[in-house]
Amino acid sequence: MNIHEFQAKELFDRYGVATPAGKVATTPEAAADAARAIPGKVVVKAQIHAGGRGKGTFTNGFEGGVHLCDTAEQAGEIAANMLGQTLVTHQTGPEGKLVRQVLVAKAVDIASEFYLAVLMDRATERPVVVASPEGGVDIEEVAASRPEAITREPVDPLLGLQPFQARKIAAGLGLPSDKIAAAAKLILSLHELFASCDCSMVEINPLVLTTEGEVLALDAKFNFDDNALYRHPEIAALRDPEEEDPREVEASKFHLNYIGLDGDIACMVNGAGLAMATMDIIKHFGGEPANFLDVGGGASEDQVTQAFRILTEDPNVKAILVNIFGGIMKCDVIAQGIINAAKSIQLKVPLVVRLEGTNVEQGRDLLAASGLDIIAADDLADAAAKVVKAA
Amino acid sequence: MSVLVNSDTRLLVQGITGKSGSFHSSACRKYGTNIVAGVTPGRGGELFEAAVPVFDTVGEAVHQTGANATMIFVPPPFAADSILEAADAGIPLIVAITEGIPVRDMMRVKAALQGRDVTLIGPNCPGIITPEQCKIGIMPGYIHKPGRIGVISRSGTLTYEAVWQLSSRGHGQSTCIGIGGDPIHGLTHRQAAELFTADPDTDAFILIGEIGGSEEEEAAAWIKDHCDKPVAAFIAGATAPPGRRMGHAGAIVAGGKGTAEAKIEAMREAGIAVAATPAEMAETLLKQLP
């Protein structure tokens, strides 16, 4: 789950991670008011999840999703050009994203930029604080070209981050002595936020030292552990379905695990590993998967019907592959779901079905007796070859 | 022989009275697993299927029945506590089936289990089975046949696929272990490979990995130096887009790490035969057999 920049700022404020003063606005008037309350220049930033906002273009022709403003009136005018408009960046795709909020924040003069992140490291099974004096640039590039410029401080899973570690990280960034205490406080607060909110990653890029001597987080990226959202309703509420693939939002209503892709062969599989492997084998036979869809270990007939409906609503889909290895899930239940769905939504594309496992004979009999035009497959390779040919 | 479980396994089920717990306990008993006790706090004194005593605590259950393995079906918010309770009671093998445990909980559990003589399998896994001896988990028992091939996997249904391919070609399994799809979990690919390498009744094994993390690479490096048995592998997720969690919490390519390409390369480097497609997992291994 991703969150907006203004939401990240609110989380930072709550945990004491210092950021430039600022406020979110949904109207030009509110943006101007917010700017008036901030001394000096402000930055107006369009709020969408995708990156590359500064270099983006609105579909109304307005250039740039991030603007520096000298006056409150100017901030209001800029906000008027952004709000209700669609911003296209290299990450949004050509359709762009609708801007419904802008963040108005104090503009700061940057003396130096750093990189700071806390993330859950699977290999060592503990959080690690990653820091670099090379901030404001792509950290992957720094990791590749100058790995010695990145430090990694492991966090004890039971003790948490200790103050001496925070000071060590701050000193390692090359901050002046009189700024180490402020930076260490920010690092400890960031870890506290990471731990308290069950984040899998919080990244600040850049962390800056201003010419006025403040240490501030200028931008943030969050990832949360989806498994832990049940105990953080306030964070789950930050989810913005408008920013997500509508097919994925629809699937999540029925507890289906769906990820939209760009290909033309839809697939419906039980189990995440087998679903990935099914995508792989479609590709191996020269096709392109239109989605990842795991209906889970014990899907009901209704879930199968809904899954089928979502697959067939994608206009790119030219053929469908159903691959089920019945364990807990019974093949006859799957078959009945397919029959129900195919009857209620007139199926216009070829359907290849491969069933194996529990109650496979009943499942195959049901499909054969249904009168539906189904291409039966003997095994995984046969199924993939047939669906690629049909598409 | 076999690995970790056999006909001497005396199984306890934590969460035996819940919906999934009771369904799968019933299926395991039908398969022939010796379930000696169940635990559901507040339900002590009841009998499951008029035969298996239910206790309030794991300690009491172990004391009364001599259980030496546990299968956990407790819901995610309480599952970490259940694993710690089982370890505290001295159970040497803990199989956590529960899907959806927060990573932070598992991090603390793993830290707490450090240095203790306990094997944790899972969570978010199908379990472990030694065919016709002991089934602990949610896998369909009938697809398995007793034999001399080991199977290690992060995924459930993909494991069934491999087992089915083996069984339908007349090759049975010594033991099949589903290690689970979560980023922080118990038994690793490498540890499972060590067990099969040491097991005199396992001739060869299949290792099924997926994108995310670096366990497959670690297993490959170990196999290269220590294992003379034929090994075949398949890595799922070559076509998965980076940055997206593919169903399993652990199946994600993040920051360019954990790609299928890197894992396949590590496997080949170690002399492991890598199946080009999931349809060829068994064939790829069988070709290596003398």
XYZ file of C-alpha atoms in Angstrom:
681
model
C 0.000 0.000 0.000
C 1.269 3.486 -0.903
C 0.280 6.795 0.696
C 0.357 10.425 -0.432
C 3.177 12.827 0.437
C 0.905 14.946 2.668
C -0.128 11.801 4.568
C 3.530 10.855 5.026
C 4.165 14.372 6.355
C 1.307 13.952 8.840
C 2.825 10.654 10.050
C 6.235 12.334 10.361
C 4.693 15.185 12.357
C 3.001 12.718 14.707
C 6.269 10.864 15.441
C 8.515 13.922 15.600
C 10.402 13.480 12.327
C 11.147 17.106 11.332
C 9.720 18.332 7.989
C 9.255 21.811 6.495
C 6.057 23.554 7.699
C 3.162 22.909 5.363
C -0.488 22.073 4.825
C -2.607 20.125 2.357
C -5.241 22.016 0.330
C -8.126 20.934 -1.883
C -9.065 24.407 -3.241
C -6.981 27.341 -4.627
C -8.276 29.549 -1.780
C -7.144 27.050 0.850
C -3.762 26.806 -0.903
C -3.365 30.590 -0.788
C -4.367 30.632 2.892
C -1.859 27.879 3.658
C 0.872 29.859 1.862
C -0.039 33.031 3.788
C 0.513 31.187 7.095
C 4.072 30.233 6.069
C 6.790 32.914 6.178
C 8.881 33.254 2.988
C 8.570 31.334 -0.242
C 6.494 28.163 -0.570
C 6.429 25.099 -2.826
C 3.109 23.879 -4.250
C 3.174 20.129 -4.969
C 0.521 18.098 -6.771
C -0.445 15.025 -4.706
C -0.394 11.797 -6.691
C 1.350 8.528 -5.839
C 3.513 8.415 -8.953
C 6.999 9.888 -9.070
C 8.445 12.328 -11.608
C 5.917 15.058 -10.696
C 8.278 17.984 -11.165
C 8.884 17.105 -14.806
C 5.283 16.068 -15.502
C 2.745 17.888 -17.678
C -0.966 18.395 -17.027
C -3.405 17.431 -19.769
C -4.548 21.100 -19.778
C -1.031 22.009 -20.950
C 0.206 23.359 -17.593
C 3.844 22.400 -17.085
C 5.191 20.827 -13.887
C 3.556 19.316 -10.802
C 5.910 21.088 -8.377
C 6.245 24.925 -8.332
C 8.151 27.454 -6.262
C 5.980 30.510 -5.386
C 6.981 33.955 -4.090
C 3.530 35.028 -2.867
C 0.336 33.497 -1.469
C -1.611 34.775 -4.497
C 0.782 32.996 -6.832
C 0.404 29.780 -4.770
C -3.363 30.059 -5.223
C -2.999 30.513 -8.991
C -0.651 27.540 -9.308
C -3.021 25.396 -7.228
C -5.900 26.454 -9.526
C -3.916 25.115 -12.494
C -3.351 21.763 -10.762
C -6.508 20.920 -8.811
C -9.053 18.880 -10.731
C -6.537 18.416 -13.556
C -4.772 15.298 -14.753
C -1.011 15.059 -14.354
C 1.029 12.830 -16.658
C 4.513 11.733 -15.536
C 6.872 8.997 -16.725
C 5.396 6.776 -13.991
C 1.662 7.383 -14.497
C 1.315 6.109 -18.042
C -0.245 8.288 -20.783
C -3.643 8.401 -19.022
C -2.154 10.309 -16.059
C -3.594 10.800 -12.573
C -6.247 13.244 -11.339
C -4.880 15.745 -8.804
C -7.350 16.274 -5.941
C -5.001 17.798 -3.360
C -1.891 19.936 -3.329
C 0.668 20.221 -0.550
C 1.773 23.776 0.242
C 5.100 23.640 2.091
C 7.792 26.092 3.163
C 10.571 26.336 0.571
C 13.961 25.644 2.116
C 17.467 26.536 0.959
C 19.432 23.311 0.876
C 23.030 23.274 2.097
C 23.496 19.506 1.665
C 21.438 16.426 0.831
C 21.503 12.929 2.353
C 19.742 9.594 2.038
C 18.099 7.837 5.009
C 15.884 4.757 5.171
C 14.730 2.063 7.567
C 13.720 -1.234 6.028
C 13.047 -4.826 7.059
C 15.987 -6.947 5.937
C 14.888 -10.525 5.230
C 18.381 -11.985 5.112
C 19.251 -10.898 8.659
C 15.623 -10.986 9.865
C 15.817 -7.535 11.441
C 15.380 -3.886 10.488
C 18.350 -2.067 9.048
C 18.979 1.679 8.832
C 20.489 2.600 5.480
C 22.208 5.974 5.185
C 24.297 7.791 2.617
C 25.862 11.256 2.285
C 24.781 11.107 -1.371
C 21.148 12.145 -1.153
C 18.662 13.455 -3.661
C 19.790 10.958 -6.308
C 18.778 7.423 -7.181
C 20.120 5.262 -4.343
C 20.283 2.187 -6.621
C 22.808 4.051 -8.756
C 24.857 5.014 -5.717
C 24.768 1.356 -4.587
C 26.064 0.261 -7.984
C 28.726 2.939 -8.568
C 29.901 3.868 -5.050
C 28.810 1.131 -2.598
C 31.229 2.482 0.045
C 29.070 5.633 0.233
C 26.229 3.619 1.788
C 26.234 2.465 5.417
C 23.935 -0.167 6.888
C 23.258 -0.250 10.630
C 21.398 -3.375 11.816
C 18.723 -2.965 14.494
C 18.403 -5.572 17.252
C 14.953 -7.191 16.796
C 14.209 -7.202 20.520
C 16.022 -4.018 21.701
C 15.230 -1.680 18.812
C 17.482 1.127 17.564
C 19.766 2.480 20.301
C 20.688 6.186 20.673
C 24.403 5.498 20.124
C 23.561 3.867 16.797
C 21.587 6.947 15.737
C 24.564 9.180 16.634
C 26.912 6.853 14.735
C 24.699 7.049 11.636
C 24.415 10.867 11.918
C 28.191 11.231 12.275
C 28.702 8.894 9.318
C 26.644 11.233 7.145
C 29.336 13.872 7.671
C 27.054 16.336 9.469
C 28.747 19.088 11.522
C 29.122 18.231 15.241
C 26.457 20.686 16.361
C 23.869 19.034 14.077
C 24.448 15.436 15.190
C 22.000 15.602 18.102
C 19.185 16.903 15.875
C 19.901 14.293 13.201
C 20.105 11.479 15.787
C 16.725 12.526 17.177
C 15.241 12.433 13.689
C 16.737 8.976 13.046
C 15.374 7.596 16.339
C 11.940 9.092 15.601
C 11.993 7.559 12.136
C 12.755 4.116 13.578
C 9.995 4.563 16.169
C 7.543 5.345 13.374
C 8.787 2.354 11.339
C 8.315 -0.014 14.291
C 5.031 1.388 15.631
C 3.281 1.424 12.263
C 4.532 -1.992 11.007
C 6.279 -0.452 8.006
C 8.320 -2.648 5.712
C 10.170 0.450 4.482
C 10.369 4.190 5.148
C 12.711 6.109 2.894
C 13.665 9.793 3.123
C 15.328 11.050 -0.045
C 16.506 13.675 0.411
C 17.131 14.365 4.042
C 18.553 17.891 4.045
C 20.619 20.281 6.066
C 19.257 23.762 5.316
C 21.313 26.939 5.101
C 19.511 27.931 8.320
C 20.944 24.844 9.998
C 17.831 22.688 10.244
C 17.844 18.915 9.564
C 14.613 18.117 7.672
C 12.944 15.297 5.756
C 12.025 16.746 2.340
C 10.341 13.732 0.782
C 9.265 10.289 1.927
C 8.279 6.914 0.590
C 6.421 4.374 2.736
C 5.683 0.671 2.397
C 3.509 -1.029 4.997
C 3.234 -4.712 5.894
C -0.223 -5.592 4.556
C -0.469 -8.438 7.074
C -0.284 -5.942 9.942
C -2.876 -3.436 8.677
C -5.557 -5.098 10.832
C -3.945 -3.511 13.888
C -3.516 -0.067 12.263
C -6.966 1.033 11.090
C -5.708 4.651 10.932
C -3.090 3.624 8.368
C -5.422 1.341 6.419
C -7.698 4.406 6.109
C -4.929 6.259 4.213
C -5.367 3.928 1.249
C -6.503 5.836 -1.855
C -8.387 3.496 -4.221
C -8.389 6.269 -6.887
C -4.630 5.753 -7.229
C -4.918 1.997 -7.785
C -5.727 -0.159 -10.802
C -9.565 -0.326 -10.811
C -9.398 -4.035 -11.668
C -7.315 -4.639 -8.532
C -9.692 -2.580 -6.374
C -12.637 -4.595 -7.709
C -10.861 -7.921 -7.100
C -9.919 -6.975 -3.546
C -13.637 -6.559 -2.714
C -13.997 -10.306 -3.227
C -10.718 -11.166 -1.444
C -9.110 -12.141 -4.735
C -5.423 -11.589 -5.231
C -5.212 -9.823 -8.614
C -2.432 -7.859 -10.285
C -3.084 -6.327 -13.700
C -0.441 -6.715 -16.421
C -0.173 -5.617 -20.054
C -0.598 -8.911 -21.950
C -3.635 -10.507 -23.579
C -3.894 -13.938 -21.941
C -5.887 -13.862 -18.726
C -5.225 -16.536 -16.144
C -7.011 -17.800 -13.072
C -5.012 -20.062 -10.765
C -5.178 -21.296 -7.175
C -2.107 -20.560 -5.096
C 0.439 -17.763 -5.509
C 3.386 -19.943 -6.556
C 1.388 -21.825 -9.175
C -0.124 -18.523 -10.396
C 3.359 -17.067 -10.945
C 4.507 -20.300 -12.589
C 1.472 -20.210 -14.894
C 2.380 -16.682 -16.023
C 5.922 -17.919 -16.644
C 4.834 -20.857 -18.784
C 2.483 -18.660 -20.855
C 5.478 -16.462 -21.603
C 7.635 -19.517 -22.321
C 5.199 -20.566 -25.048
C 5.316 -17.088 -26.582
C 2.268 -15.458 -24.971
C 1.916 -12.465 -22.645
C -0.060 -12.789 -19.396
C -2.772 -10.156 -18.812
C -2.755 -10.647 -15.077
C -1.739 -12.524 -11.966
C -4.806 -13.969 -10.239
C -4.676 -16.233 -7.226
C -8.140 -17.327 -6.133
C -6.640 -18.788 -2.961
C -6.691 -22.169 -1.333
C -10.384 -22.375 -0.493
C -12.293 -20.115 -2.864
C -16.079 -20.331 -2.995
C -18.172 -20.763 -6.130
C -19.113 -17.064 -5.919
C -15.473 -15.961 -5.738
C -14.701 -18.013 -8.835
C -17.649 -16.405 -10.632
C -16.472 -12.906 -9.647
C -12.901 -13.708 -10.654
C -14.131 -14.795 -14.050
C -16.185 -11.638 -14.473
C -13.171 -9.414 -13.654
C -10.979 -11.293 -16.146
C -13.489 -10.979 -18.966
C -14.068 -7.254 -18.351
C -10.496 -6.503 -19.425
C -10.815 -5.463 -23.110
C -7.232 -6.571 -23.865
C -7.959 -10.199 -23.052
C -7.983 -12.499 -26.096
C -8.031 -15.871 -24.309
C -8.401 -17.240 -20.787
C -6.487 -20.006 -19.059
C -7.867 -21.607 -15.908
C -5.255 -23.698 -14.134
C -6.382 -25.352 -10.921
C -4.601 -27.909 -8.807
C -7.323 -28.943 -6.410
C -6.085 -29.584 -2.906
C -8.362 -27.996 -0.379
C -10.173 -26.486 -3.335
C -12.302 -29.008 -5.138
C -12.298 -29.164 -8.935
C -16.089 -29.522 -9.120
C -16.518 -26.233 -7.216
C -14.221 -24.507 -9.700
C -16.069 -26.084 -12.607
C -19.444 -24.917 -11.284
C -18.083 -21.388 -10.817
C -16.800 -21.330 -14.395
C -20.134 -22.584 -15.739
C -22.111 -19.991 -13.748
C -19.851 -17.169 -14.865
C -19.728 -18.225 -18.509
C -23.515 -18.389 -18.600
C -24.130 -15.019 -16.940
C -21.523 -13.083 -18.947
C -21.513 -14.062 -22.593
C -18.023 -15.385 -23.045
C -16.521 -14.071 -26.287
C -12.962 -15.356 -26.040
C -11.535 -18.895 -26.066
C -11.331 -20.608 -22.690
C -8.734 -23.264 -21.874
C -9.243 -25.236 -18.670
C -6.758 -27.483 -16.955
C -8.024 -29.206 -13.801
C -6.121 -31.638 -11.622
C -6.470 -32.907 -8.071
C -9.406 -33.326 -5.699
C -12.697 -34.284 -7.427
C -11.140 -33.813 -10.863
C -13.464 -36.344 -12.542
C -16.631 -34.615 -11.282
C -15.173 -31.283 -12.392
C -14.382 -32.497 -15.904
C -17.818 -34.146 -16.193
C -19.565 -30.924 -15.165
C -17.664 -28.918 -17.790
C -18.278 -31.525 -20.507
C -22.015 -31.640 -19.712
C -22.353 -27.836 -19.600
C -22.412 -27.408 -23.374
C -19.870 -24.592 -23.064
C -17.190 -24.265 -25.715
C -14.217 -25.161 -23.528
C -10.783 -26.298 -24.676
C -9.721 -29.013 -22.227
C -6.021 -29.422 -21.482
C -4.213 -32.509 -20.187
C -1.393 -30.872 -18.286
C 0.281 -27.547 -17.647
C 2.395 -27.502 -20.833
C -0.560 -28.573 -22.982
C -2.729 -25.854 -21.389
C -0.164 -23.123 -21.992
C 0.450 -24.176 -25.589
C -3.294 -24.271 -26.307
C -4.086 -20.886 -24.775
C -1.214 -19.162 -26.596
C -2.442 -20.673 -29.864
C -6.032 -19.576 -29.141
C -5.136 -15.944 -28.320
C 13.873 -42.981 7.564
C 12.596 -39.745 6.077
C 12.999 -36.172 7.176
C 11.604 -34.622 10.389
C 8.340 -36.613 10.515
C 7.458 -40.318 10.377
C 5.111 -42.874 11.934
C 6.513 -42.096 15.392
C 5.392 -38.470 15.199
C 2.867 -37.622 17.916
C 1.063 -34.525 16.726
C -0.588 -31.743 18.688
C -2.869 -29.240 16.930
C -3.078 -25.657 18.205
C -6.417 -24.229 17.143
C -7.987 -27.672 16.659
C -11.551 -26.441 17.270
C -11.472 -23.632 14.650
C -12.903 -23.940 11.138
C -9.655 -24.711 9.271
C -8.066 -26.401 12.274
C -10.839 -28.945 12.684
C -11.222 -29.552 8.920
C -7.542 -30.282 8.383
C -7.067 -32.158 11.657
C -9.802 -34.450 10.481
C -8.119 -34.909 7.082
C -4.728 -35.594 8.741
C -6.277 -38.226 11.010
C -7.941 -39.906 8.031
C -4.552 -39.975 6.328
C -3.163 -41.824 9.339
C -1.383 -39.059 11.262
C -1.296 -39.791 14.977
C -2.939 -36.696 16.457
C -2.610 -37.092 20.227
C -3.915 -33.746 21.459
C -5.467 -30.416 20.590
C -5.184 -27.028 22.269
C -7.811 -24.305 22.357
C -7.713 -22.009 25.398
C -11.032 -22.259 27.249
C -12.019 -25.570 25.635
C -9.940 -27.886 27.825
C -11.638 -31.178 28.674
C -13.459 -31.535 25.344
C -12.788 -34.345 22.895
C -12.140 -33.731 19.185
C -13.913 -36.333 17.026
C -14.690 -38.172 20.264
C -11.067 -39.299 20.420
C -8.518 -36.480 20.742
C -8.336 -34.689 24.116
C -8.373 -30.875 23.980
C -6.297 -28.897 26.493
C -6.166 -25.244 27.566
C -2.400 -24.961 27.322
C 0.331 -26.549 25.218
C 2.398 -27.348 28.330
C -0.427 -29.421 29.776
C -1.046 -31.179 26.443
C 2.621 -32.150 26.081
C 2.797 -33.317 29.677
C -0.297 -35.519 29.327
C 0.228 -36.934 25.826
C 3.928 -36.759 24.971
C 3.267 -34.780 21.789
C 6.526 -34.213 19.837
C 5.270 -32.002 17.004
C 2.641 -29.292 16.647
C 0.548 -27.932 13.780
C -0.676 -24.352 14.235
C -3.962 -23.047 12.762
C -4.364 -20.142 15.187
C -5.491 -16.859 13.469
C -2.751 -14.318 12.563
C -3.121 -11.915 15.521
C -2.457 -14.763 17.989
C -0.216 -17.072 15.948
C 3.158 -15.664 17.045
C 2.157 -16.224 20.668
C 1.177 -19.807 19.815
C 4.582 -20.520 18.266
C 6.301 -19.183 21.401
C 3.992 -21.258 23.610
C 4.890 -24.419 21.680
C 8.621 -23.659 21.949
C 8.235 -22.951 25.653
C 6.601 -26.363 26.126
C 9.654 -28.003 24.545
C 8.059 -29.224 21.302
C 10.945 -29.866 18.879
C 8.975 -29.446 15.625
C 6.541 -26.564 15.066
C 4.607 -26.390 11.780
C 2.801 -23.041 11.411
C 0.160 -23.148 8.681
C -1.390 -19.740 9.477
C -1.264 -17.210 6.632
C -1.052 -13.464 7.308
C 1.165 -13.135 10.397
C 2.763 -9.644 10.545
C 6.463 -9.669 9.615
C 7.315 -7.829 12.821
C 5.770 -10.640 14.894
C 7.814 -13.246 13.039
C 10.963 -11.165 13.488
C 10.473 -11.233 17.260
C 9.595 -14.956 17.251
C 12.732 -15.823 15.296
C 14.865 -13.732 17.665
C 13.272 -15.438 20.675
C 13.871 -18.918 19.210
C 17.595 -18.202 18.627
C 19.777 -20.848 20.211
C 16.885 -23.145 21.124
C 16.658 -26.701 19.869
C 13.479 -26.278 17.861
C 12.624 -26.523 14.170
C 9.996 -24.125 12.893
C 8.387 -24.771 9.488
C 6.390 -21.904 8.010
C 4.335 -19.862 8.626
C 2.103 -19.467 5.563
C 2.991 -22.954 4.378
C 1.229 -26.161 3.295
C 3.129 -28.223 5.910
C 5.208 -31.387 5.745
C 4.383 -34.935 4.713
C 6.144 -38.288 4.763
C 3.859 -40.337 2.512
C 1.816 -43.062 4.219
C 3.389 -42.207 7.576
C 2.593 -38.707 8.678
C 0.846 -35.719 7.082
C 1.067 -32.412 8.947
C -0.665 -29.699 6.965
C -3.186 -28.918 4.285
C -1.801 -30.791 1.261
C -4.035 -33.367 -0.472
C -2.612 -36.636 0.857
C -3.640 -38.905 -2.000
C -1.302 -37.360 -4.614
C 1.748 -38.513 -2.629
C 3.438 -41.896 -2.891
C 6.125 -43.316 -0.632
C 9.519 -43.233 -2.307
C 12.988 -41.743 -2.366
C 12.639 -38.214 -3.791
C 12.552 -35.146 -1.540
C 10.617 -31.965 -2.345
C 11.276 -28.505 -0.874
C 9.080 -25.544 -1.795
C 7.939 -22.065 -0.802
C 4.571 -22.584 -2.468
C 1.596 -24.875 -1.827
C -0.069 -25.730 -5.115
C 3.216 -25.588 -7.019
C 4.482 -28.297 -4.639
C 1.393 -30.392 -5.388
C 2.162 -29.939 -9.080
C 5.715 -31.287 -8.589
C 4.526 -34.165 -6.395
C 1.850 -35.044 -8.943
C 4.408 -35.066 -11.740
C 6.630 -37.404 -9.694
C 3.860 -39.742 -8.537
C 2.294 -40.042 -11.976
C 5.716 -41.051 -13.349
C 6.016 -43.748 -10.716
C 8.412 -41.923 -8.391
C 7.442 -41.625 -4.749
C 8.636 -39.105 -2.184
C 10.659 -39.539 1.009
C 9.340 -36.299 2.514
C 7.866 -33.088 1.061
C 8.408 -29.841 2.936
C 6.564 -26.576 2.264
C 8.741 -23.933 3.914
C 6.251 -21.103 3.351
C 5.874 -17.893 1.389
C 6.554 -15.253 4.074
C 9.672 -13.048 4.100
C 10.662 -14.133 7.621
C 10.027 -17.797 8.314
C 11.534 -20.882 9.940
C 13.280 -23.718 8.077
C 15.109 -22.335 5.025
C 15.758 -23.843 1.612
C 19.351 -24.448 2.654
C 18.437 -26.155 5.933
C 15.916 -28.371 4.119
C 18.598 -29.237 1.530
C 20.937 -30.204 4.399
C 18.293 -32.549 5.821
C 17.687 -34.293 2.484
C 21.410 -34.532 1.755
C 21.947 -36.279 5.100
C 18.924 -38.581 4.776
C 19.995 -42.077 3.593
C 16.489 -42.733 2.249
C 16.446 -39.712 -0.038
C 18.213 -40.259 -3.381
C 17.555 -36.865 -4.971
C 15.435 -33.796 -4.426
C 13.563 -30.971 -6.114
C 13.926 -27.417 -4.851
C 11.113 -25.047 -5.824
C 11.809 -21.388 -5.241
C 10.286 -18.096 -6.241
C 11.230 -14.435 -6.595
C 12.182 -12.419 -3.509
C 14.913 -12.759 -0.897
C 18.139 -14.694 -1.346
C 17.433 -18.121 0.164
C 17.606 -19.970 -3.139
C 21.072 -18.531 -3.782
C 22.214 -19.567 -0.295
C 20.873 -23.085 -0.820
C 22.605 -23.286 -4.196
C 25.948 -22.244 -2.696
C 25.616 -24.874 0.024
C 24.595 -27.598 -2.433
C 27.560 -26.798 -4.663
C 30.003 -27.516 -1.829
C 28.241 -30.216 0.173
C 25.683 -32.205 -1.796
C 26.445 -35.070 -4.186
C 22.827 -36.069 -4.760
C 21.034 -35.045 -7.964
C 19.053 -31.829 -7.484
C 16.571 -30.138 -9.803
C 15.083 -26.682 -9.305
C 12.360 -24.430 -10.583
C 12.084 -20.719 -9.805
C 8.641 -19.122 -10.196
C 8.123 -15.468 -11.046
C 10.410 -14.786 -14.026
C 7.569 -12.725 -15.563
C 6.529 -10.919 -12.357
C 6.734 -7.099 -12.497
C 9.229 -5.589 -10.011
C 7.897 -3.930 -6.862
C 4.668 -5.943 -6.791
C 3.907 -8.490 -4.111
C 2.854 -11.635 -6.004
C 0.381 -13.116 -3.538
C 2.963 -14.408 -1.066
C 4.198 -11.654 1.229
C 7.754 -12.721 0.404
C 7.378 -12.933 -3.367
C 8.531 -9.505 -4.429
C 11.432 -8.176 -6.461
C 12.526 -5.042 -4.580
C 15.393 -2.722 -5.447
C 16.528 -5.077 -8.217
C 17.073 -7.905 -5.692
C 15.519 -11.362 -5.628
C 14.991 -11.737 -9.370
C 14.301 -15.114 -10.951
C 17.266 -14.611 -13.313
C 19.739 -14.239 -10.430
C 18.359 -17.328 -8.692
C 18.397 -19.455 -11.838
C 21.975 -18.344 -12.515
C 23.000 -19.309 -8.957
C 21.365 -22.728 -9.365
C 23.102 -23.431 -12.688
C 26.370 -22.230 -11.216
C 25.966 -24.881 -8.491
C 25.380 -27.654 -11.024
C 21.663 -27.881 -10.303
C 19.399 -28.766 -13.249
C 16.860 -25.950 -13.649
C 13.462 -26.746 -15.181
C 12.601 -24.322 -17.994
C 8.899 -24.528 -17.175
C 6.854 -25.711 -14.185
C 5.580 -28.574 -16.376
C 9.067 -30.108 -16.417
C 9.993 -30.163 -12.714
C 9.863 -33.956 -12.340
C 11.348 -34.699 -15.777
C 14.275 -32.394 -15.094
C 15.110 -34.315 -11.924
C 14.464 -37.789 -13.339
C 16.923 -37.115 -16.180
C 19.631 -36.647 -13.516
C 19.005 -40.028 -11.909
C 21.421 -42.824 -12.695
